[in-house]
PDB file of C-alpha atoms in Angstrom:
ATOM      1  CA  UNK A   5      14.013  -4.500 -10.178  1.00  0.00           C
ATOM      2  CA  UNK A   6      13.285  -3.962  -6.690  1.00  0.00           C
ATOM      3  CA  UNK A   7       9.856  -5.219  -5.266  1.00  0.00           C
ATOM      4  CA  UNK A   8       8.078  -3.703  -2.177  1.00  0.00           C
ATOM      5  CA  UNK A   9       5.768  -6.605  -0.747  1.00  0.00           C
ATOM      6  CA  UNK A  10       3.042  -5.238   1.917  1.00  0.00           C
ATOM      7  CA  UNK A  11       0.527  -7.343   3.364  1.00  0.00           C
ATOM      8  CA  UNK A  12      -2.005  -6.102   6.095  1.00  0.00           C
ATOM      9  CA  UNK A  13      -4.687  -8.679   7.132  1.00  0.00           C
ATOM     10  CA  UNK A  14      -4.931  -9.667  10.428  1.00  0.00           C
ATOM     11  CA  UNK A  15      -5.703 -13.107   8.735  1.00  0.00           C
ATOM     12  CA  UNK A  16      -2.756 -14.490   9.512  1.00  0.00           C
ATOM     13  CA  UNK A  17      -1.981 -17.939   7.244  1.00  0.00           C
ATOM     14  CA  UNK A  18      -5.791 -18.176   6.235  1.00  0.00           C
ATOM     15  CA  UNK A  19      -4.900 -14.941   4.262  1.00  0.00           C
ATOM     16  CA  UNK A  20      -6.386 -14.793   1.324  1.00  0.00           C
ATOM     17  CA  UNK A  21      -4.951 -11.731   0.252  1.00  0.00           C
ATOM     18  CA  UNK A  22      -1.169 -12.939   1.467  1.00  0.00           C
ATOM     19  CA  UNK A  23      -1.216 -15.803  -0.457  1.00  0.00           C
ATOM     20  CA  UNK A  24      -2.255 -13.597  -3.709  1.00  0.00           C
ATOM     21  CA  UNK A  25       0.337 -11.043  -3.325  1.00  0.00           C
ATOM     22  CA  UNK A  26       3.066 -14.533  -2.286  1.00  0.00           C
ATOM     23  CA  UNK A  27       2.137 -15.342  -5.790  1.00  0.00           C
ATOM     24  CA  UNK A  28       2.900 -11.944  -7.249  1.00  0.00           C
ATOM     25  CA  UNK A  29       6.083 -11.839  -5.775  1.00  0.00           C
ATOM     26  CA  UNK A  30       7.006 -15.357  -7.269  1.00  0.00           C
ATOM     27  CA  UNK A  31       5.549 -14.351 -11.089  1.00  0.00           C
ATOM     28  CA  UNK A  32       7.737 -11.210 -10.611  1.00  0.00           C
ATOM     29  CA  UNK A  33      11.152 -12.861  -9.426  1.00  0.00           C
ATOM     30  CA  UNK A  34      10.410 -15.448 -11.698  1.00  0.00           C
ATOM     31  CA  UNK A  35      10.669 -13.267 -14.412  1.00  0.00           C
ATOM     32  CA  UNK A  36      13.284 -10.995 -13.182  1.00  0.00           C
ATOM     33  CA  UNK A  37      15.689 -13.391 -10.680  1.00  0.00           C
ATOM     34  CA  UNK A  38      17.856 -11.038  -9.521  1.00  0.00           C
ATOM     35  CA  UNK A  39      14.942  -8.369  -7.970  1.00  0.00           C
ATOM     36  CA  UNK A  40      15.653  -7.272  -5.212  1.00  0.00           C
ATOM     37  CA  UNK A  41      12.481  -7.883  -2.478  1.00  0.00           C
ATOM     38  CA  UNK A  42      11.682  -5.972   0.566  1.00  0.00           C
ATOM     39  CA  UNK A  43       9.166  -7.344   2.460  1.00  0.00           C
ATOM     40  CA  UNK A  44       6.990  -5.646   5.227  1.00  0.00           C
ATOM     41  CA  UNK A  45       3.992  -6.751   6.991  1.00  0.00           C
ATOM     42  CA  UNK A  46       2.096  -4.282   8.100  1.00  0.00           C
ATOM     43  CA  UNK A  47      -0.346  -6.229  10.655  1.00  0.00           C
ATOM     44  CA  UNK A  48       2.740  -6.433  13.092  1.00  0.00           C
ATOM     45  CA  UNK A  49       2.143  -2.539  13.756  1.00  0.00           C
ATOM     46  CA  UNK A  50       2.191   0.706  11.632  1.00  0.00           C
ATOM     47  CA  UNK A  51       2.278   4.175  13.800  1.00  0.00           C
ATOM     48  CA  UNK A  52      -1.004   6.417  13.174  1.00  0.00           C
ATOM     49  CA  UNK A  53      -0.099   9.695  12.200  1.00  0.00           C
ATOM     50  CA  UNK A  54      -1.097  11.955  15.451  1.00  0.00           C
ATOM     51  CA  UNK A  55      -0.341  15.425  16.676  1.00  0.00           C
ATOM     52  CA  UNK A  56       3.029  14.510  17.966  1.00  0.00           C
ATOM     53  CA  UNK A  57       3.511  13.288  14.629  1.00  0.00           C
ATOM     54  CA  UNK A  58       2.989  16.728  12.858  1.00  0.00           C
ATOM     55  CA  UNK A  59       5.034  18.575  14.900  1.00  0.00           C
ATOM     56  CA  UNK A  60       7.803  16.175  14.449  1.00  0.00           C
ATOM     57  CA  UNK A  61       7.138  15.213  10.213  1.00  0.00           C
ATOM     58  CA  UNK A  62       4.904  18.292   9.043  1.00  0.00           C
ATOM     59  CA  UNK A  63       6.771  20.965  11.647  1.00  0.00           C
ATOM     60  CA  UNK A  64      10.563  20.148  10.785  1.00  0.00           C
ATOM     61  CA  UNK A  65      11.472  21.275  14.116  1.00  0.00           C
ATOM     62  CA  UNK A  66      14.747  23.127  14.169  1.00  0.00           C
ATOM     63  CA  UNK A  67      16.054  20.435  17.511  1.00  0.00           C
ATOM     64  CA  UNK A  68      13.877  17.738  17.712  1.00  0.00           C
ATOM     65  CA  UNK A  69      13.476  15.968  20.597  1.00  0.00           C
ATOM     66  CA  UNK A  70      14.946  12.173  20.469  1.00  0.00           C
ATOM     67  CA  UNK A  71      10.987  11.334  20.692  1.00  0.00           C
ATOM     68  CA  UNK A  72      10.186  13.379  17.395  1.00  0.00           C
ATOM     69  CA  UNK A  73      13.707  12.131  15.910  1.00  0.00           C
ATOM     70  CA  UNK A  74      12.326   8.720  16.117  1.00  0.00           C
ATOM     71  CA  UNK A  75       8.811   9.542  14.637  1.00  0.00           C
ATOM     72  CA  UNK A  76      10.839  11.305  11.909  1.00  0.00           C
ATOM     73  CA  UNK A  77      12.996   8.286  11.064  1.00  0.00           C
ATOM     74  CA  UNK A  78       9.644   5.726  11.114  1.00  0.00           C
ATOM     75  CA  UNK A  79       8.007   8.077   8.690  1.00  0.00           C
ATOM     76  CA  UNK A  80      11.352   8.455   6.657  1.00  0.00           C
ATOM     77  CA  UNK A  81      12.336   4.184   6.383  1.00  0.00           C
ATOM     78  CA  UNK A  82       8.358   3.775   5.047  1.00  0.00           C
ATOM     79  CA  UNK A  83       8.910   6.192   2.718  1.00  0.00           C
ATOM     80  CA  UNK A  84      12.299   5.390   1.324  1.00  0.00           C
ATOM     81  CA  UNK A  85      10.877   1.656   0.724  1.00  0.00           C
ATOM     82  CA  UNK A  86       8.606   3.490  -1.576  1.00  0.00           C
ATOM     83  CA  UNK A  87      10.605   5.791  -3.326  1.00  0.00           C
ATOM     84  CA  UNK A  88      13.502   2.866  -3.558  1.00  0.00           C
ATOM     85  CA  UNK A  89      10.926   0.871  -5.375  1.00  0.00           C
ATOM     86  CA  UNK A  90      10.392   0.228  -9.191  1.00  0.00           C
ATOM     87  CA  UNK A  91       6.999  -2.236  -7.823  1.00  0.00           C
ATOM     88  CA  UNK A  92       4.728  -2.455  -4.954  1.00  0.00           C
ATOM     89  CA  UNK A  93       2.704  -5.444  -4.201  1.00  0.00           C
ATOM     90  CA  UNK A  94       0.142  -4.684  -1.915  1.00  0.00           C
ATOM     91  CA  UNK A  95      -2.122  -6.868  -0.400  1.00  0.00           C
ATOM     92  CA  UNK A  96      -5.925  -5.612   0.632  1.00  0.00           C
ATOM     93  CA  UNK A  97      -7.904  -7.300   2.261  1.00  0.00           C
ATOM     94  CA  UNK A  98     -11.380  -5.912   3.104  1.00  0.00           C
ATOM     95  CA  UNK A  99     -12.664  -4.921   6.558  1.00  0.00           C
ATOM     96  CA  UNK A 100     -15.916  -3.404   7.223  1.00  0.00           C
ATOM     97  CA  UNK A 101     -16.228  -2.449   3.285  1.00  0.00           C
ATOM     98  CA  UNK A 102     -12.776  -0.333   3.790  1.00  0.00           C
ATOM     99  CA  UNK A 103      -8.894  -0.874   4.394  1.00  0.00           C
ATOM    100  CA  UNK A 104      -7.373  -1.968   7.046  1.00  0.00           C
ATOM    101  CA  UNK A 105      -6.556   0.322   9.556  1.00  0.00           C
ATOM    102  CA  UNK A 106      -2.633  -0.217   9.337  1.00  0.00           C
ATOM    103  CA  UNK A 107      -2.755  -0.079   5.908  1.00  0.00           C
ATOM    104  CA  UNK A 108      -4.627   3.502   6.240  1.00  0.00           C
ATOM    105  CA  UNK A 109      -1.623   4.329   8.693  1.00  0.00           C
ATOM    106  CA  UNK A 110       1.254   3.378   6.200  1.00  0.00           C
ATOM    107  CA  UNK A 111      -0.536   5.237   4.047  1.00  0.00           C
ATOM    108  CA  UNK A 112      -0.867   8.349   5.983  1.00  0.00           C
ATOM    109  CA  UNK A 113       2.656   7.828   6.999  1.00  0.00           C
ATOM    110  CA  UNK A 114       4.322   8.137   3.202  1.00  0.00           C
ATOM    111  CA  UNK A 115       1.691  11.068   2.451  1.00  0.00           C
ATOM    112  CA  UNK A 116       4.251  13.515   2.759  1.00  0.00           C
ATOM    113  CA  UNK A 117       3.891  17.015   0.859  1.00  0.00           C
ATOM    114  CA  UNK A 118       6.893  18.832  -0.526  1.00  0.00           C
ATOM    115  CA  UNK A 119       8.409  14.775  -0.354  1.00  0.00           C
ATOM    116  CA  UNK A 120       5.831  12.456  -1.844  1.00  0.00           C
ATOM    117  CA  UNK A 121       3.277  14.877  -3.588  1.00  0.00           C
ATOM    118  CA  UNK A 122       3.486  18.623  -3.951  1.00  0.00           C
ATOM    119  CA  UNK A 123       1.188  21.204  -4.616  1.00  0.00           C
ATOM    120  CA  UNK A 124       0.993  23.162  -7.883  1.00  0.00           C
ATOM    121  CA  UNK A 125      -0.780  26.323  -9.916  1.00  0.00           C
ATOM    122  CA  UNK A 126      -2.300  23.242 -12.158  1.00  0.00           C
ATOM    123  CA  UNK A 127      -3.639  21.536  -8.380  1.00  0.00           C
ATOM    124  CA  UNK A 128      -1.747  18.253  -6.562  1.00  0.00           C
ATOM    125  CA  UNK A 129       1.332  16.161  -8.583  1.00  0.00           C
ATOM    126  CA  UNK A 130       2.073  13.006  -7.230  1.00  0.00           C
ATOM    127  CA  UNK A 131       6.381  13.116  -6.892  1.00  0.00           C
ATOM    128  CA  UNK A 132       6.788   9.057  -6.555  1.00  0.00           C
ATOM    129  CA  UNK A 133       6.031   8.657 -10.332  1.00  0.00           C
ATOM    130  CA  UNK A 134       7.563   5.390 -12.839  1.00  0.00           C
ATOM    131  CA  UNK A 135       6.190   2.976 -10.196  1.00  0.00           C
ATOM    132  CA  UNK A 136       3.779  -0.070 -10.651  1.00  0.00           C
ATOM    133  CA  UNK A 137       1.408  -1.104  -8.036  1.00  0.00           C
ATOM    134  CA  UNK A 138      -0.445  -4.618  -8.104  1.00  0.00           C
ATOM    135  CA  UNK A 139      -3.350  -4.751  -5.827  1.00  0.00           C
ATOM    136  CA  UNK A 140      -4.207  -8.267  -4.278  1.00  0.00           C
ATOM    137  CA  UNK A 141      -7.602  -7.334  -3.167  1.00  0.00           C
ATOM    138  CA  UNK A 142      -9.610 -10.265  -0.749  1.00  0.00           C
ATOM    139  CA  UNK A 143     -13.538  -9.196   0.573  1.00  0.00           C
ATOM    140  CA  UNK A 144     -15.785 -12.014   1.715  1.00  0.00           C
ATOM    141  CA  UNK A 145     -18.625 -10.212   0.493  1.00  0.00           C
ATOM    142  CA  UNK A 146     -18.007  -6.846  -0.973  1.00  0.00           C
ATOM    143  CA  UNK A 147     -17.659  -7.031  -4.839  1.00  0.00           C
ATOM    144  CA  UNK A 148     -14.818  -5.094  -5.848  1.00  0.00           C
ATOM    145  CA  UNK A 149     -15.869  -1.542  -7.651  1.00  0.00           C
ATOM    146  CA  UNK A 150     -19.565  -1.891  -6.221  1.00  0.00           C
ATOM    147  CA  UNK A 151     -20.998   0.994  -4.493  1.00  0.00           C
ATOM    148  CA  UNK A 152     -20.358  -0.663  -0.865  1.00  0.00           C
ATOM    149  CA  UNK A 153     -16.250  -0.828  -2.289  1.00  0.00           C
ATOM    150  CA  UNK A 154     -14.779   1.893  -0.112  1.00  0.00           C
ATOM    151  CA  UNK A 155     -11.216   0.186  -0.737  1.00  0.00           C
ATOM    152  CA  UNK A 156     -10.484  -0.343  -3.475  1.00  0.00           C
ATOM    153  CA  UNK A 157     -10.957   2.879  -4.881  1.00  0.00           C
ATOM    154  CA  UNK A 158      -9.418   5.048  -1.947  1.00  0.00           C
ATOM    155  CA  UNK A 159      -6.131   3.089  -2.130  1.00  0.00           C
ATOM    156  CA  UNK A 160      -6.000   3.530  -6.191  1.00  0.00           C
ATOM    157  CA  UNK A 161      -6.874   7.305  -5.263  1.00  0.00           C
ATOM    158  CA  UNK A 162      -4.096   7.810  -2.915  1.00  0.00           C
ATOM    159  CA  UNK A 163      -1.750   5.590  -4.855  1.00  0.00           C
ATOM    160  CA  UNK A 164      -2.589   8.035  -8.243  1.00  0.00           C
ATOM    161  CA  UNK A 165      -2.352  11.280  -5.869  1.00  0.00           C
ATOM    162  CA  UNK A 166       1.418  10.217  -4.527  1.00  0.00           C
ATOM    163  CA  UNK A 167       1.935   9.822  -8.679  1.00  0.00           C
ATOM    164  CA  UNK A 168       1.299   6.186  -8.624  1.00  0.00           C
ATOM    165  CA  UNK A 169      -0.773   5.635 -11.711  1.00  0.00           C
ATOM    166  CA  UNK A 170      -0.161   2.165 -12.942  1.00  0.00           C
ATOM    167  CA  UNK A 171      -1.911   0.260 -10.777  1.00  0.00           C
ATOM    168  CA  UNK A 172      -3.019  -3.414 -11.490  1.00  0.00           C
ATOM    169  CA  UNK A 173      -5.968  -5.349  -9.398  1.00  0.00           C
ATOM    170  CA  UNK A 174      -6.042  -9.017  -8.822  1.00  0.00           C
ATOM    171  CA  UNK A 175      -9.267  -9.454  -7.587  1.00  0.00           C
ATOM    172  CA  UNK A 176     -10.728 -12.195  -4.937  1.00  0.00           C
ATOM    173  CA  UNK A 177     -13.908 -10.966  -3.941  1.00  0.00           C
ATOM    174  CA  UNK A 178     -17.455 -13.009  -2.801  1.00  0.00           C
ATOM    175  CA  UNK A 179     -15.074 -15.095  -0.964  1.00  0.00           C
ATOM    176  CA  UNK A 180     -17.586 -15.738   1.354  1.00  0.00           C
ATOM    177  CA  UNK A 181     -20.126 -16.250  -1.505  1.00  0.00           C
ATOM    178  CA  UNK A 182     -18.062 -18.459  -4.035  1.00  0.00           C
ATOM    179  CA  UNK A 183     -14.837 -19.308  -2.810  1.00  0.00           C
ATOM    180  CA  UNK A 184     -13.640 -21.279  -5.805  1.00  0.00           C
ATOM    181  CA  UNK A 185     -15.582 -18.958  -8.129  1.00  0.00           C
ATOM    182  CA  UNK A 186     -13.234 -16.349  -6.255  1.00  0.00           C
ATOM    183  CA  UNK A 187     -10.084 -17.612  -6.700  1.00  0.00           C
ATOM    184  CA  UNK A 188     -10.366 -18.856 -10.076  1.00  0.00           C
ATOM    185  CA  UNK A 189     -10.739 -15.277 -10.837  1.00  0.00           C
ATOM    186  CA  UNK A 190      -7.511 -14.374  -9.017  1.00  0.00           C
ATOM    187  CA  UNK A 191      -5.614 -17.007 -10.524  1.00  0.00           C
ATOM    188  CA  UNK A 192      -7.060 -15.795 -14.053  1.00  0.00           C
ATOM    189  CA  UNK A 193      -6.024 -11.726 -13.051  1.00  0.00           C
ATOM    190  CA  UNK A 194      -2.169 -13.110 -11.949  1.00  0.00           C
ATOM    191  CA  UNK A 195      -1.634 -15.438 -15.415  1.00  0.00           C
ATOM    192  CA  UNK A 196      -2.689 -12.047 -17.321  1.00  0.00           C
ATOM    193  CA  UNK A 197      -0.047 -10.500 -14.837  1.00  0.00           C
ATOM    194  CA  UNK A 198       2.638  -8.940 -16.929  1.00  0.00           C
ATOM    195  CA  UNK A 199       6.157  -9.172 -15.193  1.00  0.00           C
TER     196      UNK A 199
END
């Protein structure tokens, strides 16, 4: 098994979020000791896509420049964690009732068409299928699947869109409202955690 681990929040080691998708990781190796664990974080810097970016990933450029060469081989390393992958734990934490902005970034980043998703007669397939994606989901105040929940549901969106369709939530939300109410509920979502 091989195990992308992504954190994002800025958080540092008061992370809610990083210490639910820690535990993840453990459950998972646990069960399987001889996974095989990449680990990136995210908050140390993830390139937004930009026009230099399109003419350099989108374009295909017949001689790239050695500036568009390395925007090419950023985009290409994200996405081969991905596609090298069997599960991705991802931690989201909640900012302004949305991702964070890096994590929006490594998302735009692996959004690749003809590479990650394609475009058919039937409408978009998703080309990163068989994967599993747990979702360690932190938000002081914004209830996970409530109306105000812009996260939650974009990331399951573009995860299902890049053919990522078995996606798991461990939910820690009204941290800021019940903090042990919170995490009991996390703990409860990761025992129920199949590895």
């Amino acid at each position: 098994m091989n195990i992308l681990h992504l954190d994002s929040a800025i958080t540092g080691d008061a992370s809610v979020s990083r210490k639910l998708t820690a535990e993840a990781v453990a459950k998972l190796t646990a069960a399987h000791p001889d996974a095989r664990i990449t680990y990136r974080d995210l908050n140390m810097g993830v390139p937004a896509i930009d026009t230099e970016w399109f003419h350099a990933v989108r374009m295909t450029p017949e001689n790239p420049s050695p500036k568009q060469l390395e925007l090419i081989a950023t985009s290409d390393a994200y996405l081969k964690e991905v596609q090298d992958a069997d599960v991705l734990v991802i931690g989201l934490p909640v900012y302004n009732f949305n991702l964070p902005a890096q994590l929006k970034n490594w998302l735009d980043q692996i959004a690749r068409a003809g590479i990650s998703f394609r475009y058919t007669a039937e409408g978009p397939e998703g080309l990163l299928k068989g994967k599993r994606a747990i979702i360690a989901y932190a938000a002081a105040g914004t209830p996970m699947g409530s109306e105000m929940d812009h996260a939650s549901k974009y990331l399951r969106h573009m995860l299902g869109f890049l053919g990522i369709t078995d996606v798991t939530f461990i939910p820690a939300d009204g941290l800021a409202l019940d903090r042990d109410a919170a995490m009991t509920r996390a703990q409860q979502a990761l025992e129920e955690l199949a590895a």
